[in-house]
Short mmCIF file of C-alpha atoms in Angstrom, two decimals:
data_model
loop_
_atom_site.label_atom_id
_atom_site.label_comp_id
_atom_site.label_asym_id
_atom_site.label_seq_id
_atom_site.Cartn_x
_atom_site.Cartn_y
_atom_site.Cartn_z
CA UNK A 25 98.69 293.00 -95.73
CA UNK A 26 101.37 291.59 -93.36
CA UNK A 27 104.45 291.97 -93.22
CA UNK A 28 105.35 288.14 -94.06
CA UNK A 29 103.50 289.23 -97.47
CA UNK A 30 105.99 291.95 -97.79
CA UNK A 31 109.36 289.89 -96.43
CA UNK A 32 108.12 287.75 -99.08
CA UNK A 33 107.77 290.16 -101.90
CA UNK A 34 111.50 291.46 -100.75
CA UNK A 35 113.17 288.54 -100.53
CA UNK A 36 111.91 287.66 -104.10
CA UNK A 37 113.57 290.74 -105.63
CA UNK A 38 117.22 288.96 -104.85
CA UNK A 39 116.21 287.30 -108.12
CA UNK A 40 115.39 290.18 -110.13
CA UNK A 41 117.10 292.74 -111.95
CA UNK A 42 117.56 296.09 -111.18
CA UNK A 43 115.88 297.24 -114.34
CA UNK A 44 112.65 295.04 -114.09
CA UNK A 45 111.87 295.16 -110.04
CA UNK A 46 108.80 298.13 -110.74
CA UNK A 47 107.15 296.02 -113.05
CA UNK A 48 107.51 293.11 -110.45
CA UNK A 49 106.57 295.22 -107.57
CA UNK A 50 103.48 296.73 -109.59
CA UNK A 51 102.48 292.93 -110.61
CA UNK A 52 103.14 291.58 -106.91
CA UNK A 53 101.77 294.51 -105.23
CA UNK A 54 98.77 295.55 -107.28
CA UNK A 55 96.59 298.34 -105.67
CA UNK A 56 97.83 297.75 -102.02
CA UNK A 57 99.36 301.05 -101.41
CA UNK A 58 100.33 299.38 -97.54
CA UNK A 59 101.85 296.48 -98.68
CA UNK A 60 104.02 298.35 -101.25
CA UNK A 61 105.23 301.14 -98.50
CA UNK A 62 106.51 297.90 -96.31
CA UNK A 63 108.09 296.56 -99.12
CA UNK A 64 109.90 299.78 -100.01
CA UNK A 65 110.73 300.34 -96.82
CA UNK A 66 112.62 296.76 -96.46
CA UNK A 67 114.14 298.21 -99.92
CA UNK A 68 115.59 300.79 -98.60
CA UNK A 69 117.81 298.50 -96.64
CA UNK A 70 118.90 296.77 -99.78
CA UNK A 71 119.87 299.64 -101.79
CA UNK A 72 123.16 301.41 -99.89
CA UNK A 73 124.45 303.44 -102.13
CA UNK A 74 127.86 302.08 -103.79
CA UNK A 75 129.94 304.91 -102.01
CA UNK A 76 128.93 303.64 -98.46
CA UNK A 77 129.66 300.14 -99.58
CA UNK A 78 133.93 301.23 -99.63
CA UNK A 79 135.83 299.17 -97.34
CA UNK A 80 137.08 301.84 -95.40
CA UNK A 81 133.40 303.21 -94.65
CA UNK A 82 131.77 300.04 -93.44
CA UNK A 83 130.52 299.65 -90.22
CA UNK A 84 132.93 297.21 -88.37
CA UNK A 85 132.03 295.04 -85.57
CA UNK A 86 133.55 294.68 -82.32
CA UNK A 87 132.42 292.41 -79.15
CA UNK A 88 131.27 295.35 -76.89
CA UNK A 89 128.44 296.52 -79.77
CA UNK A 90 126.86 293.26 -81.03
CA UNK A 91 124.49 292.71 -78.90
CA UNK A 92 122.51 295.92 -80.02
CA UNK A 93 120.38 295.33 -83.13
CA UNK A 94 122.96 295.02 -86.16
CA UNK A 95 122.01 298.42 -88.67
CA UNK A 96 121.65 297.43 -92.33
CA UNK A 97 124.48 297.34 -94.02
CA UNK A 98 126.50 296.10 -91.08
CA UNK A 99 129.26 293.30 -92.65
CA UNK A 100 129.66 289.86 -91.72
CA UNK A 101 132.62 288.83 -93.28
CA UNK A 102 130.90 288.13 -97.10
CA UNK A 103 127.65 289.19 -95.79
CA UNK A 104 125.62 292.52 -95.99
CA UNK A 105 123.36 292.62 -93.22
CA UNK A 106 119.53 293.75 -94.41
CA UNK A 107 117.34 293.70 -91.17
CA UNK A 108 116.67 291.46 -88.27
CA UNK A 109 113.84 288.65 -88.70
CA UNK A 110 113.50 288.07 -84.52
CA UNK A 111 115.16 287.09 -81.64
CA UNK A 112 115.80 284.34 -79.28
CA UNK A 113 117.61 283.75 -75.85
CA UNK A 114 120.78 282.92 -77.18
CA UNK A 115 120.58 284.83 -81.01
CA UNK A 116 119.47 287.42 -83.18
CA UNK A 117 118.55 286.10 -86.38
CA UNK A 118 119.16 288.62 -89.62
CA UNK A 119 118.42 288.68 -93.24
CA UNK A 120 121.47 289.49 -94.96
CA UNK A 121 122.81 289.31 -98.91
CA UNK A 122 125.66 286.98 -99.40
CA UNK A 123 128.27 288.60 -101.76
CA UNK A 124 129.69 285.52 -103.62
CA UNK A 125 126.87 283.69 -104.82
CA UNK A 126 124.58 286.31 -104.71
CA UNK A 127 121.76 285.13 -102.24
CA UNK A 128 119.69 286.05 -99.57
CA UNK A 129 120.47 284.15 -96.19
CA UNK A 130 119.62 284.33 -92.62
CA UNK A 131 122.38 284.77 -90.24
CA UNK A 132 122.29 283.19 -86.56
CA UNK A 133 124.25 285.71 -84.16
CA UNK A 134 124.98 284.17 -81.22
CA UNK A 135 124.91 287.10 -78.23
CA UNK A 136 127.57 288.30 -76.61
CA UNK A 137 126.44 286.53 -72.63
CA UNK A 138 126.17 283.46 -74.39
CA UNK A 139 130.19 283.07 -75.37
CA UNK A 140 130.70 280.47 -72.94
CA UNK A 141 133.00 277.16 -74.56
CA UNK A 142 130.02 274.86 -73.94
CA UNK A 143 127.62 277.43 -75.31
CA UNK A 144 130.14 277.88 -78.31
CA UNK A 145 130.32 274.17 -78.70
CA UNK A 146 126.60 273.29 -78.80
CA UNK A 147 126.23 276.46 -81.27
CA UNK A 148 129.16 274.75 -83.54
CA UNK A 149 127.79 271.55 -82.88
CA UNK A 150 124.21 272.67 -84.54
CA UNK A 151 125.97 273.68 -87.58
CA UNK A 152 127.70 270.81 -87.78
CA UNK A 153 124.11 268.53 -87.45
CA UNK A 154 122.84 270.72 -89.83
CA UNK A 155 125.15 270.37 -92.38
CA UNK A 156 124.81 266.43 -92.28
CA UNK A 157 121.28 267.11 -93.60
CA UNK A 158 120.26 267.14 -97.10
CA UNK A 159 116.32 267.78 -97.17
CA UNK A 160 113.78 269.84 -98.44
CA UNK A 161 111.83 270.05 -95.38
CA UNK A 162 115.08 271.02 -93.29
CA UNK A 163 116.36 274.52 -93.48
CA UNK A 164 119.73 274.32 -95.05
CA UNK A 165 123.01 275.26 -93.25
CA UNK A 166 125.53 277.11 -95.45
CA UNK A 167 128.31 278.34 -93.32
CA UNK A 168 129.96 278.57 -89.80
CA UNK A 169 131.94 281.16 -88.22
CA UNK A 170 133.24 280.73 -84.58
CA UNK A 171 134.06 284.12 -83.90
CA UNK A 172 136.99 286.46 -82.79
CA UNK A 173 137.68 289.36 -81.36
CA UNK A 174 135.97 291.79 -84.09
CA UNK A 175 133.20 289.43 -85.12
CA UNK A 176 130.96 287.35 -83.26
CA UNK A 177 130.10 283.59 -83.71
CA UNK A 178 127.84 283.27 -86.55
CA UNK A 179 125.33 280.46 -88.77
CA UNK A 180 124.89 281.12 -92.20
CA UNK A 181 121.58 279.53 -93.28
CA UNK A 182 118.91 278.85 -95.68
CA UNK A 183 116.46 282.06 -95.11
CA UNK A 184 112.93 280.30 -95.20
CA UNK A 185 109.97 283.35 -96.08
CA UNK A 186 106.93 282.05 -94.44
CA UNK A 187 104.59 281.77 -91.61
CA UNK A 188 104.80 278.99 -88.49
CA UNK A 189 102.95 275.80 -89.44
CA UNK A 190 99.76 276.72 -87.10
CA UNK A 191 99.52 280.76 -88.41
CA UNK A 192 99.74 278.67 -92.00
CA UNK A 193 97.17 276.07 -91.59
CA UNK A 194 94.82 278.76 -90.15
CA UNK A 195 95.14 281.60 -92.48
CA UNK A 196 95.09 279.08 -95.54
CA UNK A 197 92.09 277.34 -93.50
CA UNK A 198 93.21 274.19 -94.59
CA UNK A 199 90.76 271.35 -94.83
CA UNK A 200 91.71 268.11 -92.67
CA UNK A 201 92.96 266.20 -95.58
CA UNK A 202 95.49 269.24 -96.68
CA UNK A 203 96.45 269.40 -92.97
CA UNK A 204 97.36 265.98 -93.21
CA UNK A 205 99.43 266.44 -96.12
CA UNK A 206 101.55 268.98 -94.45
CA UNK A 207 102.23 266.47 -91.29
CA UNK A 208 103.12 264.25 -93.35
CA UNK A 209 105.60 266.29 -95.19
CA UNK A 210 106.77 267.27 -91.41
CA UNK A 211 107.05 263.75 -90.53
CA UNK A 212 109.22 263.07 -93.51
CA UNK A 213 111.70 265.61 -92.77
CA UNK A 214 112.37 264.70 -88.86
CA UNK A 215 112.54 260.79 -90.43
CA UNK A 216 114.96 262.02 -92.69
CA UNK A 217 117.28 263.43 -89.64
CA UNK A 218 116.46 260.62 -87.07
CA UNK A 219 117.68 258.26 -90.07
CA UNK A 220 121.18 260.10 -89.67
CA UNK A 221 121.32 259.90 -85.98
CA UNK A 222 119.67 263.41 -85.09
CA UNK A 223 117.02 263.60 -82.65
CA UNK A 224 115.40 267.69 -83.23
CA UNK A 225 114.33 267.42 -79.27
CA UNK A 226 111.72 270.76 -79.61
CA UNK A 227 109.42 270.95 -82.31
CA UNK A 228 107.22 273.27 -82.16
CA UNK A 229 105.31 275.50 -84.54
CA UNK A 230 107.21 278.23 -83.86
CA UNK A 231 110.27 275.91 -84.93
CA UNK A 232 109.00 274.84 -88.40
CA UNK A 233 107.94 277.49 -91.01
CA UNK A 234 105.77 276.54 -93.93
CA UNK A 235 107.52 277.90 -97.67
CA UNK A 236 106.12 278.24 -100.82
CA UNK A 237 104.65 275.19 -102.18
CA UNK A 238 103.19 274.05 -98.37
CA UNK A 239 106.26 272.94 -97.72
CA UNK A 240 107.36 272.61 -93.98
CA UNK A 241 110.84 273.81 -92.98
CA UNK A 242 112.48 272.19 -89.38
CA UNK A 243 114.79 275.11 -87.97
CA UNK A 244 116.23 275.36 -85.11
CA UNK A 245 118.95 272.75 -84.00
CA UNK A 246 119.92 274.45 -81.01
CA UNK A 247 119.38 271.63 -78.22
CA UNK A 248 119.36 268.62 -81.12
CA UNK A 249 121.07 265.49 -80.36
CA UNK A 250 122.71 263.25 -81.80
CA UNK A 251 122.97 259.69 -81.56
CA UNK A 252 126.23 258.38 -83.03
CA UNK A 253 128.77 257.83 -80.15
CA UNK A 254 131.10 260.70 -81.15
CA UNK A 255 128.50 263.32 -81.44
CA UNK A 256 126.98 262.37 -77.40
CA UNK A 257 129.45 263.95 -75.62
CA UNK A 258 128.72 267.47 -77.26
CA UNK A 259 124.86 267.10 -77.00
CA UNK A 260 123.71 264.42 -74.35
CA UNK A 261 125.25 265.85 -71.29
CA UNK A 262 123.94 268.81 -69.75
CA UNK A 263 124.63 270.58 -66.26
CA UNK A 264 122.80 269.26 -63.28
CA UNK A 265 119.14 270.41 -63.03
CA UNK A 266 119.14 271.52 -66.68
CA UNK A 267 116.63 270.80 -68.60
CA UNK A 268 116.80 270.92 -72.10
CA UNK A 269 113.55 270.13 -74.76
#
């Protein structure tokens, strides 16, 4: 059991209803007793009770407390927050459940030291790159928020269940010819954004997830650039002695 077998299991309940997820959980679970304390432990996030959900008795937000870890059932705006997925340098990312359609996203939270314009703008500008693309081997952008003074600046994605593309290809142990196939599903996607001007600038495994089906997902924007002449000015220049990629 791991606990991208359980995150899995979880995220597929979005899909169920109420009255059939213990036959699901039996059927996905089976005898592993481990696998189904992780998942009921991610439920446990999921299932706030409908008095705690009242307006007045949500946890707000302000700028002085969003750098801590975000408790479930937190509010973004239209978004419940479940429990965090990892962490970067400039984010947190979070699963969360969108209210309106009901879906389970991941939500980009930029920190609170990283509220600088240019940071803001290159943070903005990945959401807009991302929204330009239309693929199934890119993970899809679904919404921007800049920020104010209650709420920080946020990126509403396309939450992709699955391990990095080297964990994959070695707990699969994929044969030469399926490893192929998956680079070449890879390859496809980047073509698909270099054909619309965007240049990814730090692939990585730990930047492209594989899905069900084998199928690669490109995340991470963050330091992408893009080509067309109105987009350079945002992406291309960088301080002096920063390296970016």
């Amino acid at each position: 059991m791991t606990l991208a077998d359980a995150e899995t299991i979880f995220l597929a309940l979005s899909d169920v209803a109420p009255g059939d997820r213990e036959a699901f959980l039996r059927a996905r679970c089976g005898n592993d007793a481990a696998l189904r304390r992780e998942v009921d432990r991610l439920i446990a996030a999921l299932d706030v009770p409908d008095e705690f959900l009242d307006p007045e008795r949500i946890p707000t937000l302000d700028m002085a407390a969003v750098d801590g870890p975000l408790q479930p059932g937190s509010r973004l705006g239209d978004f419940l927050v479940l429990h965090a997925l990892g962490s970067g340098g400039m984010g947190v990312v979070y699963a969360a459940q969108q209210d309106r359609p009901r879906r389970t996203v991941a939500i980009k939270v930029l920190r609170r030291g990283f509220r600088h314009p240019e940071i803001l703008r290159r943070f903005e500008n990945e959401a807009e790159m991302l929204g330009r693309l239309q693929h199934p081997g890119i993970a899809q952008v679904f919404a921007f928020f800049p920020g104010d003074r209650t709420t920080p600046a946020h990126l509403v994605m396309e939450l992709v269940s699955g391990p990095p593309l080297t964990d994959y290809a070695r707990a699969e142990k994929l044969s030469i010819a399926e490893r192929v196939s998956l680079m070449i599903k890879l390859v496809d996607a980047l073509q698909h954004a270099h054909q619309r001007g965007i240049i990814h600038r730090d692939i990585k495994p730990a930047n492209v997830l594989v899905a069900e089906g084998s199928q690669p997902k490109v995340l991470d924007f963050g330091i992408a650039r893009a080509i067309e002449r109105e987009m350079q000015r945002l992406t291309h220049q960088t301080a002096h002695g920063q390296f970016m990629g």
